[in-house]
Amino acid sequence: MNAMTELSFIHRFKPATESGRPPLLLLHGTGGNEDDLLPLSNMIAPGSALLSPRGKVLEGGMPRFFRRLQEGVFDEEDVRRRAQELADFIAQAREAYGLSAPVAVGFSNGANIAAAVLQLRPDALAGAVLLRAMVPLQDPPAVDLAGKPVLIVSGASDPIVPAENAKRLASLLTGAGAVVRHQMLPTGHGLSQADLTVTRAWIDQL
Ligand code: MLT
């Protein structure tokens, strides 16, 4: 596993150890970094290539993937700019490491930027697992997500993401043609064992 800084994001890359599995793009939550989701990825997709960037925006020293005005209220101009920047990084990394389009696995802020990339640069991702995601853009552009697989896993008692907001995201992506599975777990914002089980089963059937 290498920490690399040559590309446009500080990141880690781990080559695949099994063929036939899609590469994963790991996107951490607020205050995380490129190491955060590596242990989780071993549980949900052992053997997959891993690409794990660190968000470039700092909020009180905590890395994020875009700016927010307050919890749940996003600086949407920044969301748009950062989604483009991340999609450009994915393209660079695919070239540098010889990867096919990755499936994003994002948690919280990382899930929100992944949803924005789906809406703004759909070709950057082969699919996405959005853990505790919410609607990133109130007025997204029309996009064609025809057949793209998306798993959204929400917490029924998540104090940060209202269930209605997660449902709205699911219907926005479904309306754009994505094949969305939305699973509501009896939990809060933090990840649980059930998240890993659901995600692993979903990745296995890709
Ligand atoms: C966000 O800012 O993306 C969401 O509020 C989730 C979070 O990172 O706390």
mmCIF file with all atom_site columns, C-alpha atoms and ligand atoms in Angstrom:
data_model
loop_
_atom_site.group_PDB
_atom_site.id
_atom_site.type_symbol
_atom_site.label_atom_id
_atom_site.label_alt_id
_atom_site.label_comp_id
_atom_site.label_asym_id
_atom_site.label_entity_id
_atom_site.label_seq_id
_atom_site.pdbx_PDB_ins_code
_atom_site.Cartn_x
_atom_site.Cartn_y
_atom_site.Cartn_z
_atom_site.occupancy
_atom_site.B_iso_or_equiv
_atom_site.pdbx_formal_charge
_atom_site.auth_seq_id
_atom_site.auth_comp_id
_atom_site.auth_asym_id
_atom_site.auth_atom_id
_atom_site.pdbx_PDB_model_num
ATOM   1   C CA . MET A 1 1   ? 0.000   0.000   0.000   1.00 0.00 ? 1   MET A CA 1
ATOM   2   C CA . ASN A 1 2   ? 1.501   3.307   -1.066  1.00 0.00 ? 2   ASN A CA 1
ATOM   3   C CA . ALA A 1 3   ? 0.791   6.842   0.065   1.00 0.00 ? 3   ALA A CA 1
ATOM   4   C CA . MET A 1 4   ? 1.117   8.832   -3.136  1.00 0.00 ? 4   MET A CA 1
ATOM   5   C CA . THR A 1 5   ? 1.156   12.535  -3.668  1.00 0.00 ? 5   THR A CA 1
ATOM   6   C CA . GLU A 1 6   ? 1.988   12.860  -7.380  1.00 0.00 ? 6   GLU A CA 1
ATOM   7   C CA . LEU A 1 7   ? -1.625  12.921  -8.526  1.00 0.00 ? 7   LEU A CA 1
ATOM   8   C CA . SER A 1 8   ? -3.999  15.769  -7.714  1.00 0.00 ? 8   SER A CA 1
ATOM   9   C CA . PHE A 1 9   ? -5.174  14.329  -4.356  1.00 0.00 ? 9   PHE A CA 1
ATOM   10  C CA . ILE A 1 10  ? -3.129  12.848  -1.531  1.00 0.00 ? 10  ILE A CA 1
ATOM   11  C CA . HIS A 1 11  ? -4.274  9.245   -1.654  1.00 0.00 ? 11  HIS A CA 1
ATOM   12  C CA . ARG A 1 12  ? -3.531  5.620   -1.120  1.00 0.00 ? 12  ARG A CA 1
ATOM   13  C CA . PHE A 1 13  ? -3.639  3.006   -3.819  1.00 0.00 ? 13  PHE A CA 1
ATOM   14  C CA . LYS A 1 14  ? -3.684  -0.736  -3.358  1.00 0.00 ? 14  LYS A CA 1
ATOM   15  C CA . PRO A 1 15  ? -3.625  -2.964  -6.456  1.00 0.00 ? 15  PRO A CA 1
ATOM   16  C CA . ALA A 1 16  ? -6.163  -5.755  -6.801  1.00 0.00 ? 16  ALA A CA 1
ATOM   17  C CA . THR A 1 17  ? -5.180  -9.146  -5.494  1.00 0.00 ? 17  THR A CA 1
ATOM   18  C CA . GLU A 1 18  ? -8.151  -10.870 -7.156  1.00 0.00 ? 18  GLU A CA 1
ATOM   19  C CA . SER A 1 19  ? -9.314  -10.394 -10.708 1.00 0.00 ? 19  SER A CA 1
ATOM   20  C CA . GLY A 1 20  ? -12.889 -9.733  -11.729 1.00 0.00 ? 20  GLY A CA 1
ATOM   21  C CA . ARG A 1 21  ? -13.732 -7.362  -8.895  1.00 0.00 ? 21  ARG A CA 1
ATOM   22  C CA . PRO A 1 22  ? -14.345 -3.670  -9.586  1.00 0.00 ? 22  PRO A CA 1
ATOM   23  C CA . PRO A 1 23  ? -11.881 -1.182  -8.116  1.00 0.00 ? 23  PRO A CA 1
ATOM   24  C CA . LEU A 1 24  ? -13.271 0.771   -5.179  1.00 0.00 ? 24  LEU A CA 1
ATOM   25  C CA . LEU A 1 25  ? -12.982 4.513   -4.678  1.00 0.00 ? 25  LEU A CA 1
ATOM   26  C CA . LEU A 1 26  ? -13.058 5.018   -0.903  1.00 0.00 ? 26  LEU A CA 1
ATOM   27  C CA . LEU A 1 27  ? -14.391 8.382   0.278   1.00 0.00 ? 27  LEU A CA 1
ATOM   28  C CA . HIS A 1 28  ? -14.120 9.144   3.978   1.00 0.00 ? 28  HIS A CA 1
ATOM   29  C CA . GLY A 1 29  ? -16.424 11.203  6.191   1.00 0.00 ? 29  GLY A CA 1
ATOM   30  C CA . THR A 1 30  ? -15.735 14.594  7.783   1.00 0.00 ? 30  THR A CA 1
ATOM   31  C CA . GLY A 1 31  ? -12.513 14.502  9.808   1.00 0.00 ? 31  GLY A CA 1
ATOM   32  C CA . GLY A 1 32  ? -11.337 11.277  8.203   1.00 0.00 ? 32  GLY A CA 1
ATOM   33  C CA . ASN A 1 33  ? -8.470  10.655  5.823   1.00 0.00 ? 33  ASN A CA 1
ATOM   34  C CA . GLU A 1 34  ? -7.223  8.262   3.178   1.00 0.00 ? 34  GLU A CA 1
ATOM   35  C CA . ASP A 1 35  ? -6.625  5.521   5.766   1.00 0.00 ? 35  ASP A CA 1
ATOM   36  C CA . ASP A 1 36  ? -10.102 5.525   7.294   1.00 0.00 ? 36  ASP A CA 1
ATOM   37  C CA . LEU A 1 37  ? -12.039 3.153   5.084   1.00 0.00 ? 37  LEU A CA 1
ATOM   38  C CA . LEU A 1 38  ? -9.218  0.742   4.268   1.00 0.00 ? 38  LEU A CA 1
ATOM   39  C CA . PRO A 1 39  ? -10.118 -1.736  7.044   1.00 0.00 ? 39  PRO A CA 1
ATOM   40  C CA . LEU A 1 40  ? -13.783 -1.605  6.007   1.00 0.00 ? 40  LEU A CA 1
ATOM   41  C CA . SER A 1 41  ? -12.899 -2.335  2.394   1.00 0.00 ? 41  SER A CA 1
ATOM   42  C CA . ASN A 1 42  ? -11.257 -5.607  3.419   1.00 0.00 ? 42  ASN A CA 1
ATOM   43  C CA . MET A 1 43  ? -14.595 -6.667  4.859   1.00 0.00 ? 43  MET A CA 1
ATOM   44  C CA . ILE A 1 44  ? -16.800 -5.579  1.960   1.00 0.00 ? 44  ILE A CA 1
ATOM   45  C CA . ALA A 1 45  ? -14.623 -6.385  -1.058  1.00 0.00 ? 45  ALA A CA 1
ATOM   46  C CA . PRO A 1 46  ? -11.490 -8.395  -0.246  1.00 0.00 ? 46  PRO A CA 1
ATOM   47  C CA . GLY A 1 47  ? -9.105  -8.437  -3.199  1.00 0.00 ? 47  GLY A CA 1
ATOM   48  C CA . SER A 1 48  ? -10.432 -5.312  -4.934  1.00 0.00 ? 48  SER A CA 1
ATOM   49  C CA . ALA A 1 49  ? -8.086  -2.549  -6.049  1.00 0.00 ? 49  ALA A CA 1
ATOM   50  C CA . LEU A 1 50  ? -8.480  0.420   -3.692  1.00 0.00 ? 50  LEU A CA 1
ATOM   51  C CA . LEU A 1 51  ? -8.129  4.102   -4.453  1.00 0.00 ? 51  LEU A CA 1
ATOM   52  C CA . SER A 1 52  ? -8.562  6.266   -1.393  1.00 0.00 ? 52  SER A CA 1
ATOM   53  C CA . PRO A 1 53  ? -8.127  10.057  -1.644  1.00 0.00 ? 53  PRO A CA 1
ATOM   54  C CA . ARG A 1 54  ? -8.088  12.583  1.189   1.00 0.00 ? 54  ARG A CA 1
ATOM   55  C CA . GLY A 1 55  ? -10.624 15.409  0.956   1.00 0.00 ? 55  GLY A CA 1
ATOM   56  C CA . LYS A 1 56  ? -8.943  18.755  0.247   1.00 0.00 ? 56  LYS A CA 1
ATOM   57  C CA . VAL A 1 57  ? -11.270 21.046  2.156   1.00 0.00 ? 57  VAL A CA 1
ATOM   58  C CA . LEU A 1 58  ? -10.421 21.711  5.801   1.00 0.00 ? 58  LEU A CA 1
ATOM   59  C CA . GLU A 1 59  ? -13.129 22.558  8.323   1.00 0.00 ? 59  GLU A CA 1
ATOM   60  C CA . GLY A 1 60  ? -11.427 23.433  11.596  1.00 0.00 ? 60  GLY A CA 1
ATOM   61  C CA . GLY A 1 61  ? -8.569  21.155  10.526  1.00 0.00 ? 61  GLY A CA 1
ATOM   62  C CA . MET A 1 62  ? -10.912 18.299  9.547   1.00 0.00 ? 62  MET A CA 1
ATOM   63  C CA . PRO A 1 63  ? -10.621 17.058  5.947   1.00 0.00 ? 63  PRO A CA 1
ATOM   64  C CA . ARG A 1 64  ? -13.814 17.052  3.858   1.00 0.00 ? 64  ARG A CA 1
ATOM   65  C CA . PHE A 1 65  ? -14.634 16.758  0.169   1.00 0.00 ? 65  PHE A CA 1
ATOM   66  C CA . PHE A 1 66  ? -16.502 20.087  -0.097  1.00 0.00 ? 66  PHE A CA 1
ATOM   67  C CA . ARG A 1 67  ? -17.378 23.144  1.960   1.00 0.00 ? 67  ARG A CA 1
ATOM   68  C CA . ARG A 1 68  ? -20.559 23.415  3.981   1.00 0.00 ? 68  ARG A CA 1
ATOM   69  C CA . LEU A 1 69  ? -22.186 26.472  5.482   1.00 0.00 ? 69  LEU A CA 1
ATOM   70  C CA . GLN A 1 70  ? -23.476 24.474  8.439   1.00 0.00 ? 70  GLN A CA 1
ATOM   71  C CA . GLU A 1 71  ? -24.361 20.865  9.144   1.00 0.00 ? 71  GLU A CA 1
ATOM   72  C CA . GLY A 1 72  ? -26.566 19.678  6.293   1.00 0.00 ? 72  GLY A CA 1
ATOM   73  C CA . VAL A 1 73  ? -26.345 23.008  4.422   1.00 0.00 ? 73  VAL A CA 1
ATOM   74  C CA . PHE A 1 74  ? -23.840 22.832  1.606   1.00 0.00 ? 74  PHE A CA 1
ATOM   75  C CA . ASP A 1 75  ? -21.906 25.430  -0.364  1.00 0.00 ? 75  ASP A CA 1
ATOM   76  C CA . GLU A 1 76  ? -23.262 24.096  -3.646  1.00 0.00 ? 76  GLU A CA 1
ATOM   77  C CA . GLU A 1 77  ? -20.884 26.066  -5.827  1.00 0.00 ? 77  GLU A CA 1
ATOM   78  C CA . ASP A 1 78  ? -18.066 24.330  -3.982  1.00 0.00 ? 78  ASP A CA 1
ATOM   79  C CA . VAL A 1 79  ? -19.847 20.958  -4.271  1.00 0.00 ? 79  VAL A CA 1
ATOM   80  C CA . ARG A 1 80  ? -19.929 21.399  -8.041  1.00 0.00 ? 80  ARG A CA 1
ATOM   81  C CA . ARG A 1 81  ? -16.307 22.464  -8.295  1.00 0.00 ? 81  ARG A CA 1
ATOM   82  C CA . ARG A 1 82  ? -15.040 19.727  -5.976  1.00 0.00 ? 82  ARG A CA 1
ATOM   83  C CA . ALA A 1 83  ? -17.033 17.010  -7.743  1.00 0.00 ? 83  ALA A CA 1
ATOM   84  C CA . GLN A 1 84  ? -15.348 17.994  -11.013 1.00 0.00 ? 84  GLN A CA 1
ATOM   85  C CA . GLU A 1 85  ? -11.952 18.021  -9.307  1.00 0.00 ? 85  GLU A CA 1
ATOM   86  C CA . LEU A 1 86  ? -12.538 14.557  -7.855  1.00 0.00 ? 86  LEU A CA 1
ATOM   87  C CA . ALA A 1 87  ? -13.724 13.195  -11.209 1.00 0.00 ? 87  ALA A CA 1
ATOM   88  C CA . ASP A 1 88  ? -10.544 14.579  -12.800 1.00 0.00 ? 88  ASP A CA 1
ATOM   89  C CA . PHE A 1 89  ? -8.483  12.816  -10.127 1.00 0.00 ? 89  PHE A CA 1
ATOM   90  C CA . ILE A 1 90  ? -10.296 9.536   -10.843 1.00 0.00 ? 90  ILE A CA 1
ATOM   91  C CA . ALA A 1 91  ? -9.411  9.893   -14.531 1.00 0.00 ? 91  ALA A CA 1
ATOM   92  C CA . GLN A 1 92  ? -5.741  10.579  -13.671 1.00 0.00 ? 92  GLN A CA 1
ATOM   93  C CA . ALA A 1 93  ? -5.576  7.627   -11.296 1.00 0.00 ? 93  ALA A CA 1
ATOM   94  C CA . ARG A 1 94  ? -7.223  5.281   -13.793 1.00 0.00 ? 94  ARG A CA 1
ATOM   95  C CA . GLU A 1 95  ? -4.534  6.210   -16.293 1.00 0.00 ? 95  GLU A CA 1
ATOM   96  C CA . ALA A 1 96  ? -1.681  5.999   -13.773 1.00 0.00 ? 96  ALA A CA 1
ATOM   97  C CA . TYR A 1 97  ? -2.743  2.651   -12.295 1.00 0.00 ? 97  TYR A CA 1
ATOM   98  C CA . GLY A 1 98  ? -4.533  1.076   -15.270 1.00 0.00 ? 98  GLY A CA 1
ATOM   99  C CA . LEU A 1 99  ? -7.938  0.851   -13.611 1.00 0.00 ? 99  LEU A CA 1
ATOM   100 C CA . SER A 1 100 ? -11.443 0.475   -14.946 1.00 0.00 ? 100 SER A CA 1
ATOM   101 C CA . ALA A 1 101 ? -14.050 2.927   -13.659 1.00 0.00 ? 101 ALA A CA 1
ATOM   102 C CA . PRO A 1 102 ? -14.346 2.446   -9.895  1.00 0.00 ? 102 PRO A CA 1
ATOM   103 C CA . VAL A 1 103 ? -17.364 1.878   -7.698  1.00 0.00 ? 103 VAL A CA 1
ATOM   104 C CA . ALA A 1 104 ? -17.408 4.618   -5.075  1.00 0.00 ? 104 ALA A CA 1
ATOM   105 C CA . VAL A 1 105 ? -17.873 3.626   -1.440  1.00 0.00 ? 105 VAL A CA 1
ATOM   106 C CA . GLY A 1 106 ? -18.523 6.812   0.479   1.00 0.00 ? 106 GLY A CA 1
ATOM   107 C CA . PHE A 1 107 ? -19.478 7.476   4.066   1.00 0.00 ? 107 PHE A CA 1
ATOM   108 C CA . SER A 1 108 ? -21.321 10.649  5.113   1.00 0.00 ? 108 SER A CA 1
ATOM   109 C CA . ASN A 1 109 ? -19.494 13.586  3.489   1.00 0.00 ? 109 ASN A CA 1
ATOM   110 C CA . GLY A 1 110 ? -17.770 11.051  1.206   1.00 0.00 ? 110 GLY A CA 1
ATOM   111 C CA . ALA A 1 111 ? -21.152 9.620   0.210   1.00 0.00 ? 111 ALA A CA 1
ATOM   112 C CA . ASN A 1 112 ? -22.426 13.108  -0.541  1.00 0.00 ? 112 ASN A CA 1
ATOM   113 C CA . ILE A 1 113 ? -19.544 13.941  -2.873  1.00 0.00 ? 113 ILE A CA 1
ATOM   114 C CA . ALA A 1 114 ? -19.988 10.558  -4.571  1.00 0.00 ? 114 ALA A CA 1
ATOM   115 C CA . ALA A 1 115 ? -23.663 11.391  -5.175  1.00 0.00 ? 115 ALA A CA 1
ATOM   116 C CA . ALA A 1 116 ? -22.606 14.752  -6.634  1.00 0.00 ? 116 ALA A CA 1
ATOM   117 C CA . VAL A 1 117 ? -20.082 13.037  -8.941  1.00 0.00 ? 117 VAL A CA 1
ATOM   118 C CA . LEU A 1 118 ? -22.859 10.714  -10.138 1.00 0.00 ? 118 LEU A CA 1
ATOM   119 C CA . GLN A 1 119 ? -25.020 13.741  -10.963 1.00 0.00 ? 119 GLN A CA 1
ATOM   120 C CA . LEU A 1 120 ? -22.283 15.866  -12.552 1.00 0.00 ? 120 LEU A CA 1
ATOM   121 C CA . ARG A 1 121 ? -19.737 13.415  -14.034 1.00 0.00 ? 121 ARG A CA 1
ATOM   122 C CA . PRO A 1 122 ? -21.615 10.104  -14.267 1.00 0.00 ? 122 PRO A CA 1
ATOM   123 C CA . ASP A 1 123 ? -18.976 8.433   -16.444 1.00 0.00 ? 123 ASP A CA 1
ATOM   124 C CA . ALA A 1 124 ? -16.399 8.753   -13.656 1.00 0.00 ? 124 ALA A CA 1
ATOM   125 C CA . LEU A 1 125 ? -18.029 5.979   -11.625 1.00 0.00 ? 125 LEU A CA 1
ATOM   126 C CA . ALA A 1 126 ? -19.215 2.460   -12.459 1.00 0.00 ? 126 ALA A CA 1
ATOM   127 C CA . GLY A 1 127 ? -21.572 2.617   -9.480  1.00 0.00 ? 127 GLY A CA 1
ATOM   128 C CA . ALA A 1 128 ? -21.714 3.763   -5.899  1.00 0.00 ? 128 ALA A CA 1
ATOM   129 C CA . VAL A 1 129 ? -22.348 2.689   -2.331  1.00 0.00 ? 129 VAL A CA 1
ATOM   130 C CA . LEU A 1 130 ? -23.648 5.723   -0.454  1.00 0.00 ? 130 LEU A CA 1
ATOM   131 C CA . LEU A 1 131 ? -23.543 5.196   3.318   1.00 0.00 ? 131 LEU A CA 1
ATOM   132 C CA . ARG A 1 132 ? -25.591 7.861   5.192   1.00 0.00 ? 132 ARG A CA 1
ATOM   133 C CA . ALA A 1 133 ? -25.887 10.060  2.094   1.00 0.00 ? 133 ALA A CA 1
ATOM   134 C CA . MET A 1 134 ? -28.086 13.083  1.596   1.00 0.00 ? 134 MET A CA 1
ATOM   135 C CA . VAL A 1 135 ? -29.087 15.221  -1.396  1.00 0.00 ? 135 VAL A CA 1
ATOM   136 C CA . PRO A 1 136 ? -25.917 17.147  -2.364  1.00 0.00 ? 136 PRO A CA 1
ATOM   137 C CA . LEU A 1 137 ? -27.463 19.569  -4.877  1.00 0.00 ? 137 LEU A CA 1
ATOM   138 C CA . GLN A 1 138 ? -30.916 21.066  -4.582  1.00 0.00 ? 138 GLN A CA 1
ATOM   139 C CA . ASP A 1 139 ? -31.120 21.700  -8.303  1.00 0.00 ? 139 ASP A CA 1
ATOM   140 C CA . PRO A 1 140 ? -29.006 19.053  -10.062 1.00 0.00 ? 140 PRO A CA 1
ATOM   141 C CA . PRO A 1 141 ? -28.583 19.067  -13.839 1.00 0.00 ? 141 PRO A CA 1
ATOM   142 C CA . ALA A 1 142 ? -30.422 16.464  -15.919 1.00 0.00 ? 142 ALA A CA 1
ATOM   143 C CA . VAL A 1 143 ? -28.197 13.391  -16.134 1.00 0.00 ? 143 VAL A CA 1
ATOM   144 C CA . ASP A 1 144 ? -28.390 9.947   -17.673 1.00 0.00 ? 144 ASP A CA 1
ATOM   145 C CA . LEU A 1 145 ? -27.476 7.264   -15.138 1.00 0.00 ? 145 LEU A CA 1
ATOM   146 C CA . ALA A 1 146 ? -28.966 4.474   -17.249 1.00 0.00 ? 146 ALA A CA 1
ATOM   147 C CA . GLY A 1 147 ? -28.411 1.172   -15.504 1.00 0.00 ? 147 GLY A CA 1
ATOM   148 C CA . LYS A 1 148 ? -25.816 2.449   -13.039 1.00 0.00 ? 148 LYS A CA 1
ATOM   149 C CA . PRO A 1 149 ? -25.969 0.416   -9.815  1.00 0.00 ? 149 PRO A CA 1
ATOM   150 C CA . VAL A 1 150 ? -26.331 2.441   -6.621  1.00 0.00 ? 150 VAL A CA 1
ATOM   151 C CA . LEU A 1 151 ? -26.753 1.206   -3.060  1.00 0.00 ? 151 LEU A CA 1
ATOM   152 C CA . ILE A 1 152 ? -27.906 3.756   -0.492  1.00 0.00 ? 152 ILE A CA 1
ATOM   153 C CA . VAL A 1 153 ? -27.760 2.652   3.135   1.00 0.00 ? 153 VAL A CA 1
ATOM   154 C CA . SER A 1 154 ? -29.459 5.003   5.582   1.00 0.00 ? 154 SER A CA 1
ATOM   155 C CA . GLY A 1 155 ? -30.023 5.021   9.337   1.00 0.00 ? 155 GLY A CA 1
ATOM   156 C CA . ALA A 1 156 ? -33.665 5.324   10.416  1.00 0.00 ? 156 ALA A CA 1
ATOM   157 C CA . SER A 1 157 ? -32.628 7.378   13.457  1.00 0.00 ? 157 SER A CA 1
ATOM   158 C CA . ASP A 1 158 ? -29.790 9.331   11.812  1.00 0.00 ? 158 ASP A CA 1
ATOM   159 C CA . PRO A 1 159 ? -29.761 12.796  13.456  1.00 0.00 ? 159 PRO A CA 1
ATOM   160 C CA . ILE A 1 160 ? -27.782 14.288  10.533  1.00 0.00 ? 160 ILE A CA 1
ATOM   161 C CA . VAL A 1 161 ? -29.649 12.826  7.557   1.00 0.00 ? 161 VAL A CA 1
ATOM   162 C CA . PRO A 1 162 ? -33.466 12.977  7.793   1.00 0.00 ? 162 PRO A CA 1
ATOM   163 C CA . ALA A 1 163 ? -35.017 9.810   6.313   1.00 0.00 ? 163 ALA A CA 1
ATOM   164 C CA . GLU A 1 164 ? -37.049 11.984  3.937   1.00 0.00 ? 164 GLU A CA 1
ATOM   165 C CA . ASN A 1 165 ? -33.844 13.513  2.535   1.00 0.00 ? 165 ASN A CA 1
ATOM   166 C CA . ALA A 1 166 ? -32.275 10.095  1.882   1.00 0.00 ? 166 ALA A CA 1
ATOM   167 C CA . LYS A 1 167 ? -35.495 8.963   0.168   1.00 0.00 ? 167 LYS A CA 1
ATOM   168 C CA . ARG A 1 168 ? -35.396 12.077  -2.014  1.00 0.00 ? 168 ARG A CA 1
ATOM   169 C CA . LEU A 1 169 ? -31.844 11.220  -3.069  1.00 0.00 ? 169 LEU A CA 1
ATOM   170 C CA . ALA A 1 170 ? -32.940 7.664   -3.926  1.00 0.00 ? 170 ALA A CA 1
ATOM   171 C CA . SER A 1 171 ? -35.779 8.938   -6.086  1.00 0.00 ? 171 SER A CA 1
ATOM   172 C CA . LEU A 1 172 ? -33.600 11.559  -7.807  1.00 0.00 ? 172 LEU A CA 1
ATOM   173 C CA . LEU A 1 173 ? -31.086 8.883   -8.813  1.00 0.00 ? 173 LEU A CA 1
ATOM   174 C CA . THR A 1 174 ? -33.825 6.416   -9.784  1.00 0.00 ? 174 THR A CA 1
ATOM   175 C CA . GLY A 1 175 ? -35.469 9.138   -11.880 1.00 0.00 ? 175 GLY A CA 1
ATOM   176 C CA . ALA A 1 176 ? -32.155 9.589   -13.726 1.00 0.00 ? 176 ALA A CA 1
ATOM   177 C CA . GLY A 1 177 ? -32.144 5.876   -14.629 1.00 0.00 ? 177 GLY A CA 1
ATOM   178 C CA . ALA A 1 178 ? -29.868 4.421   -11.947 1.00 0.00 ? 178 ALA A CA 1
ATOM   179 C CA . VAL A 1 179 ? -30.688 0.992   -10.532 1.00 0.00 ? 179 VAL A CA 1
ATOM   180 C CA . VAL A 1 180 ? -31.045 2.040   -6.903  1.00 0.00 ? 180 VAL A CA 1
ATOM   181 C CA . ARG A 1 181 ? -31.394 -0.146  -3.874  1.00 0.00 ? 181 ARG A CA 1
ATOM   182 C CA . HIS A 1 182 ? -32.229 1.876   -0.773  1.00 0.00 ? 182 HIS A CA 1
ATOM   183 C CA . GLN A 1 183 ? -31.812 0.062   2.518   1.00 0.00 ? 183 GLN A CA 1
ATOM   184 C CA . MET A 1 184 ? -32.972 1.706   5.746   1.00 0.00 ? 184 MET A CA 1
ATOM   185 C CA . LEU A 1 185 ? -31.273 0.227   8.837   1.00 0.00 ? 185 LEU A CA 1
ATOM   186 C CA . PRO A 1 186 ? -32.489 0.630   12.422  1.00 0.00 ? 186 PRO A CA 1
ATOM   187 C CA . THR A 1 187 ? -29.455 2.710   13.378  1.00 0.00 ? 187 THR A CA 1
ATOM   188 C CA . GLY A 1 188 ? -28.034 6.241   13.506  1.00 0.00 ? 188 GLY A CA 1
ATOM   189 C CA . HIS A 1 189 ? -25.310 8.051   11.546  1.00 0.00 ? 189 HIS A CA 1
ATOM   190 C CA . GLY A 1 190 ? -22.483 5.714   12.525  1.00 0.00 ? 190 GLY A CA 1
ATOM   191 C CA . LEU A 1 191 ? -21.771 2.550   10.582  1.00 0.00 ? 191 LEU A CA 1
ATOM   192 C CA . SER A 1 192 ? -22.890 -0.800  11.950  1.00 0.00 ? 192 SER A CA 1
ATOM   193 C CA . GLN A 1 193 ? -22.140 -4.432  11.173  1.00 0.00 ? 193 GLN A CA 1
ATOM   194 C CA . ALA A 1 194 ? -25.343 -4.482  9.127   1.00 0.00 ? 194 ALA A CA 1
ATOM   195 C CA . ASP A 1 195 ? -23.877 -1.839  6.786   1.00 0.00 ? 195 ASP A CA 1
ATOM   196 C CA . LEU A 1 196 ? -20.958 -4.117  6.037   1.00 0.00 ? 196 LEU A CA 1
ATOM   197 C CA . THR A 1 197 ? -23.154 -7.165  5.491   1.00 0.00 ? 197 THR A CA 1
ATOM   198 C CA . VAL A 1 198 ? -25.535 -5.332  3.151   1.00 0.00 ? 198 VAL A CA 1
ATOM   199 C CA . THR A 1 199 ? -22.681 -3.685  1.242   1.00 0.00 ? 199 THR A CA 1
ATOM   200 C CA . ARG A 1 200 ? -20.718 -6.875  0.827   1.00 0.00 ? 200 ARG A CA 1
ATOM   201 C CA . ALA A 1 201 ? -23.741 -8.755  -0.516  1.00 0.00 ? 201 ALA A CA 1
ATOM   202 C CA . TRP A 1 202 ? -24.488 -5.914  -2.928  1.00 0.00 ? 202 TRP A CA 1
ATOM   203 C CA . ILE A 1 203 ? -20.891 -5.713  -4.215  1.00 0.00 ? 203 ILE A CA 1
ATOM   204 C CA . ASP A 1 204 ? -20.746 -9.495  -4.610  1.00 0.00 ? 204 ASP A CA 1
ATOM   205 C CA . GLN A 1 205 ? -23.661 -9.445  -7.050  1.00 0.00 ? 205 GLN A CA 1
ATOM   206 C CA . LEU A 1 206 ? -22.249 -6.655  -9.263  1.00 0.00 ? 206 LEU A CA 1
HETATM 207 C C1 . MLT B 2 .   ? -21.870 16.708  5.061   1.00 0.00 ? 1   MLT B C1 1
HETATM 208 O O1 . MLT B 2 .   ? -21.460 17.754  5.521   1.00 0.00 ? 1   MLT B O1 1
HETATM 209 O O2 . MLT B 2 .   ? -21.490 16.219  4.001   1.00 0.00 ? 1   MLT B O2 1
HETATM 210 C C2 . MLT B 2 .   ? -22.903 16.012  5.881   1.00 0.00 ? 1   MLT B C2 1
HETATM 211 O O3 . MLT B 2 .   ? -23.461 16.888  6.788   1.00 0.00 ? 1   MLT B O3 1
HETATM 212 C C3 . MLT B 2 .   ? -22.366 14.825  6.552   1.00 0.00 ? 1   MLT B C3 1
HETATM 213 C C4 . MLT B 2 .   ? -21.163 15.141  7.396   1.00 0.00 ? 1   MLT B C4 1
HETATM 214 O O4 . MLT B 2 .   ? -20.074 15.108  6.870   1.00 0.00 ? 1   MLT B O4 1
HETATM 215 O O5 . MLT B 2 .   ? -21.302 15.401  8.591   1.00 0.00 ? 1   MLT B O5 1
#
